[in-house]
Each structure stands twice: as structure tokens, then as C-alpha cells.
Amino acid sequence: MKNPADSKQIDFNDEDSNTSLNPAFDSVLATRLSRRGLLRGGVGTAGTALLGGLAVVGCGGGSDGVSFPVLPPAPAPAPAPAPAPQPPTEKLLGFGAVAKSLADVVSVPAGYSFSVIYALGDPLTSGAPAYKNDGTDTAFENRAGDHHDGMEWFGLDANGKLSLTATDRGVLAVNHEATTNESLSSFFLHANGGTSTLPRPAAEVDKEIAIHGISVVEVAKTSGKWATVAGSNFNFRLTPLSDIEITGPARGSSLLVTKYSTDGTRTRGTLNNCGTGKTPWGTFLTGEENWFGYFTRAAADDAARADKSVVALKRYGSSQGGASRHGWESAGPEDRYARWNISKTGALTDGSDDYRNELNGMGYIVEVNPLDKTKTARKRTALGRFAHESAAFGKPTVGQPLVVYMGDDARNEYMYKFVSTALWAAADADATDRLAVGDKYLNDGKLYAAKFNADGTGTWLELSFANAAVSGYAGYAFANQADVAVHSRIAGDAVGATKMDRPEWGGVNPANGEIYQTLTNNSNRRLEPSGSSQVALDAANPRAYTDMKGATSQPGNPNGHLLRMKEGSAGGSATTFTWDIYLFGAEAGADKGLVNISSLTADQDFSSPDGLVFSPATGICWIQTDDGAYTDVTNCMMLAALPGKVGDGAAKTLSYTKADTSKLDVLTQVGKAPTPDTLKRFLVGPVGCELTGFCETPDGKAIFVNIQHPGETTSQANLADPSKYTSRWPSNAGYGAGSRPRSATIVITKNDGGRIGS
Ligand code: FEO
Ligand code: CA
Ligand code: CA
Ligand code: CA
């Protein structure tokens, strides 16, 4: 999603509706003893909090291009017998770090190559014409969508069946999160930039709706070169108009009754698809993130409703009178437009004559069979409703529940996990009806939100109607478990979960099962909070400082951090855990006491971690950024990490000085600082993009990565003058027609045929 720092107007990508009294004092501050009973640290710089120092600008310099040879030098011609071939010696993170850069290119380490294979508008069917990229293209239902985001690989064998070992043929399931817009219009999609006032023309809106959702595209390697297979029978799209089934506790709930589904069992479409997951039974999970902003509600809708739905709508970012992101509701009276206005207009009490409940149909993890486009996708309401990012499975153990870790990406929202009721049976990994396996594991279980204690422990708090804290919550009268599933954020408020610095992707370390979570940034974290939206420091979100971007002050936690957790002895179904902070994002030159706490060097420094995926092949933890804070120095990037484990560092006291010169000590737990061998920048993207989505072939020798919204910072007023686009990627990399920037998938390989990251 777009980082708020780069937003041009209302930020539909980062709502901030959590005014619950939750976190704070018990979870925090003051003194906290480390788990080892030691009080180390105290490094607290006295004096003023902060100030990111000047960063080291590595563009054009640094160690870019330094490579660690993994193959022995070619033997010189000699009369003596040639030496026997030696196997390559692999050293993970043996590549030369890529320097920070503001260039409009994709930079990868020496010895690596990338190619663009799948960009916005590329044809998925044989009937779709080539993308002209001039705003005249139509029929996006048959093309790649926009803003490529999370992505998963599903290998194909020679018979077109799912293969866990195929390395040269598969499908990519790709999220298409959103579209670049300055005001209402997705201006790169329209010849003249489109209509920025209401009403929006239906022809423009039809295109904008169709570029959202997901795509599935076959990819194959032929003669060493990867490409999509246009016209493959595997290719398909889901859009915000696709019919989707509601499953789990909210299926059939009165909360989901609409004119489209009078029994509350179906909904139309999936929207703002961001993070992803891959189930142990070979299906694709897509997370619906910032869906709330696409809908509008009339100025007097609160009074028209006069029920608890008003509380729920506000908690999910929908205020009466608020404008929608694109004005799609204005394009005509037809249902496909009218449904974007969720005002109560009907006379019936159950909502079956209008779209007052339409917002409740969005905000889920959706399961898709990527190898069978005839199967209706299923929204898994048991996994809660919020601004979903990824869905990361714990390692499946036969006879144990399955566990899914998830984050809610908005300021001051929560981390969640789902524990299935059904126990894992290995035979389910290769079932004929894969979505039926999803029904078995993902429709019934326990949903929890995380609370981080100041002593380095934490608790999973159950979001259940059977939990008195939920059913007796004064802030909202829950009716049943369906209500809890649809309003899991409010249930999180009720149980006192910890407000986090925007939980984005999570991942599970295959080496030890520990859970990693990116916390991208939080402009509302404060040493001295005021108002209902700012929140105090706590042990798990312990930084507030001011970073400068030119003359602009960026307060809060502008660079974000990565937290990790180790489940208690019960494993995935444990209700307690321990945790520490793996890495703090920061500029390398920033103060090491309160800002660059992980002592990042110029080869490692980053801001706003977002994507996070552990490679199943190499175990490398890949970290991707979606940043707006450090973008005066570098474009967004991807780093490779070899992390340690929870507790490998030490407790640390962050000693802050308030405005009145009084002190505030915040104790936190900091993981062992990275070394040049355990954290290294691997890639820097073109201007204005974020890096997101990561998947690979099972041998680890090809990775697929998405470049989302290059040129997002282009002004709509400059549409007619390509020289003023902030990015012209990927056309400037030789891919495709026109010069309008396009989100795209790239594939990266190593020139010596080795595994990626070595
Ligand atoms: Fe779509 Fe929170 O990233
Ligand atoms: Ca973004
Ligand atoms: Ca800065
Ligand atoms: Ca994201």
C-alpha cells in the first residue's frame, strides 16, 4: 500500500480508527527486567530524543558490484590434465551489497540478472490485444491488473497438476492491490487522465474496477528464459465483481445480508488485495487490506441507521459523509456501481433491499484454487475481518492444529493468529477438492489477538463470544460469534490487545518456527501522546523520534521495526509467547542510542519494512520496503537476512527526555545486531515503487518479485509530458510499449545458475 508520507491527499491506505483505551500503561514503560534478569543497556542517551543524522548516501558508490565468486576460476589452458570440476561452494549472503539509489532502474547484485515478465495490462487471453499503454486499452478482465502485490508460486507437472518439485513451469497467483491516483481518477489508465470530478463516467470506472483483484498467470522457462504463457487455460482474473462465497462463522449472518445476497452467504468481489499466503494443501490466500476507502456513506447515514452498526463502521474507517476513493458509486444506477454507496436507503429491516451491509463483505482472507478457475473463491471469516496483510502458516504437524499468523495494517492495530479446530492430516496436502480442505481447516477454530507484556512475554487473547471480556464489552454489544468474526478489531479492543506500529507481513522461520512480523511505521506513536489517535510508547513499539526528510519533520516511528515471537511450549496452539525486536529500521547515520538501535550500516539501512517472506529453499528472510520516509535518499528495496532467534540479544533501556525535561525510560528487548554476513541489501527498485511479493521455484534458483506503482509520485497534470514522469519503468528497461510506468513482476536469476541469495 501507499505509504502515508507519499500520499497526495486523503490517505485511504492508512486509516486510523482505533481510539480504544487499550494499550498503554500496563504493557509498557517504566522498568522492565529482562528475561535473563539482567538490566543491561541503559544506553539511553540523555538529552534530546533523536534526530536522524545525515545518512550516508550510497548511490553510485558503496559496494555495488562487488561479488563473491562461488565458482572457482576457469582453469587456464594447460598441458596438464584439467582439474576435476568442483561443486560450487555456496555462501548465503555471499553477494555484494547493492547500494542505495535514486535511479529509475532495478539494481541487483553483480552476478545476478533480472527480467520483466508480467506488467499491468499484459494479455491473459489469446483474444486480448497487446497492451498499448496509452490509456486506450480496455477489457482488463482479460489482462494483468494494476499494483502487483503479494504473489505465490504453484508448480505444474507435465500433466498440468500441482507439483511441489517443478522448477520450469508453474502459475503465479498475483494480488492487484490498487491503482495510482492523485484525485479520483486512475490517471495512467485513461487517455487524457480521466475524470477527476463526480460523476465518474462508467467506461472509466469499469476499467478501474477491473484492474483490482487477483490474477493467475502461467509462467514457463524455455531455453533458459522465463515468460508468461498468454492464452494459457490456467490464466484467470478475480475482480471486485466476481461472485465469492462467504464461509465460516459469519456465513448466513444478518450482518452480511445485502440486495446481492439476501441470505448472507455470498458477496461480490475481492478488493485491495495485499499480502498473500499459501496453504499446506496448495491453494492461494489473498488478504483484503484497505477496502473501506472505496465506499461512501451519506452525510446523515448515522441517524438513518441509529443502531450499533454506526460504531462498527467508524471502527473500520467509514464515516458518514466521507468521500470514496474513486467515486465509483457515481457511475450509474446499476448495482455494480450503486453497491459502493453503503448508506441505508431501503425500507426493510434486514438490509436485503440495499447495500448498507456491503462493507461487511470485505476485509477477509480469501481462499482461491489457483489451478481451477471454475471453483468459486471463499472468504474465510473465521480468520477475522480487518486490513489483512499476509497469512503465514506455522509448520504443519500431523495431529496438531494448523496455525495462521496475520497482521492488521493500520496505525495502532493488532496482530492476530488463527488456530484450527481440525488437526492436520498429511493426506490433505494433496486432496482432489482443495477448497473442501480449506473448509475443514479454515472455517472453524480460535482467533486470537496479541498482547505484549513489558517483561518480554506475551499473551494470545481469545476473540470469542464465549470470552466474557468480549460478550460483556461496554463499547459494542456483540450478538454472537459471527459478530465477533466480522468485527474482530472491536473484539481486540475488548480484550486489551496491544496497539502496534502497523503490522504488515508476517513469516515463519522454517529453521525454528519463530514468527517474524514487520511493523512498517507509525506516525502516531509518541513520547507524549495527545488526542485520541496518538499512542504512547510501549515495550513492543518503543521508538518515537523525528526524522527529517529535507525540511519536513517526520515524527513518530517513521522507519518501523521487525518484531519476532516464539510460541510457548504448547507450540502453535500456545496462548503465551516470548518476543524481541529483531531489527529497527533506521538511517545508518542516525543516533544509535534511540534510532539506529540495530546499528545498521550503509549496506543494510532501510525504512518501512513491509513484505517479509522466508525462502523455503534457502531459509533466507527476505525483507521488502514500502517507504516514504527515506525516499529522499533511496528508492524502496529488498534485503536478505539470516536472522538468529528470539532472545539472542539483550534488554535495552531507551531513555527519553520529555519537553519538560523529565525522563521516561522504556525498556525493550533488542535482538542481536546484524553483521555484514547476516543482513545485506539485495535489490533497489525504480523511482516511486514499493517492493512487494516474493516467491520462488522450489530449487531456489529463480525468484519472482513485484515492483508496485513505479512513478506513483507523478503529477496527473504532467500526464501529457512523459519527460516529467517520476518513473518510466519498465519501458525504460526495454519492456512494453509507451512510457507510462507500470507495476510489474520480475524474475531474478543468478548468472552461474546458483541459488538466489548466495
Ligand atoms: Fe498493502 Fe499494508 O500494504
Ligand atoms: Ca505502496
Ligand atoms: Ca531522513
Ligand atoms: Ca504491504
Short mmCIF file of C-alpha atoms and ligand atoms in Angstrom, two decimals, residues 1 149 177 274-275 289 389 409 504-505 610-611 626 690 692, ligand 4:
data_model
loop_
_atom_site.label_atom_id
_atom_site.label_comp_id
_atom_site.label_asym_id
_atom_site.label_seq_id
_atom_site.Cartn_x
_atom_site.Cartn_y
_atom_site.Cartn_z
CA MET A 1 0.00 0.00 0.00
CA ASP A 149 1.43 -7.05 -4.62
CA GLU A 177 -3.94 -4.14 -4.77
CA CYS A 274 -2.30 -7.01 -0.49
CA GLY A 275 -0.41 -9.77 1.32
CA GLU A 289 -6.48 -4.65 3.05
CA GLU A 389 -1.89 -8.45 5.01
CA ASP A 409 -2.14 -2.87 8.73
CA GLU A 504 2.25 -5.68 7.63
CA TRP A 505 3.58 -9.08 6.52
CA ASP A 610 6.57 -4.27 4.65
CA GLY A 611 6.93 -7.54 2.75
CA ASP A 626 7.29 0.39 1.16
CA GLU A 690 7.49 -0.35 -3.37
CA THR A 692 6.38 -6.49 -2.56
CA CA B 4 2.06 -4.29 2.28
#
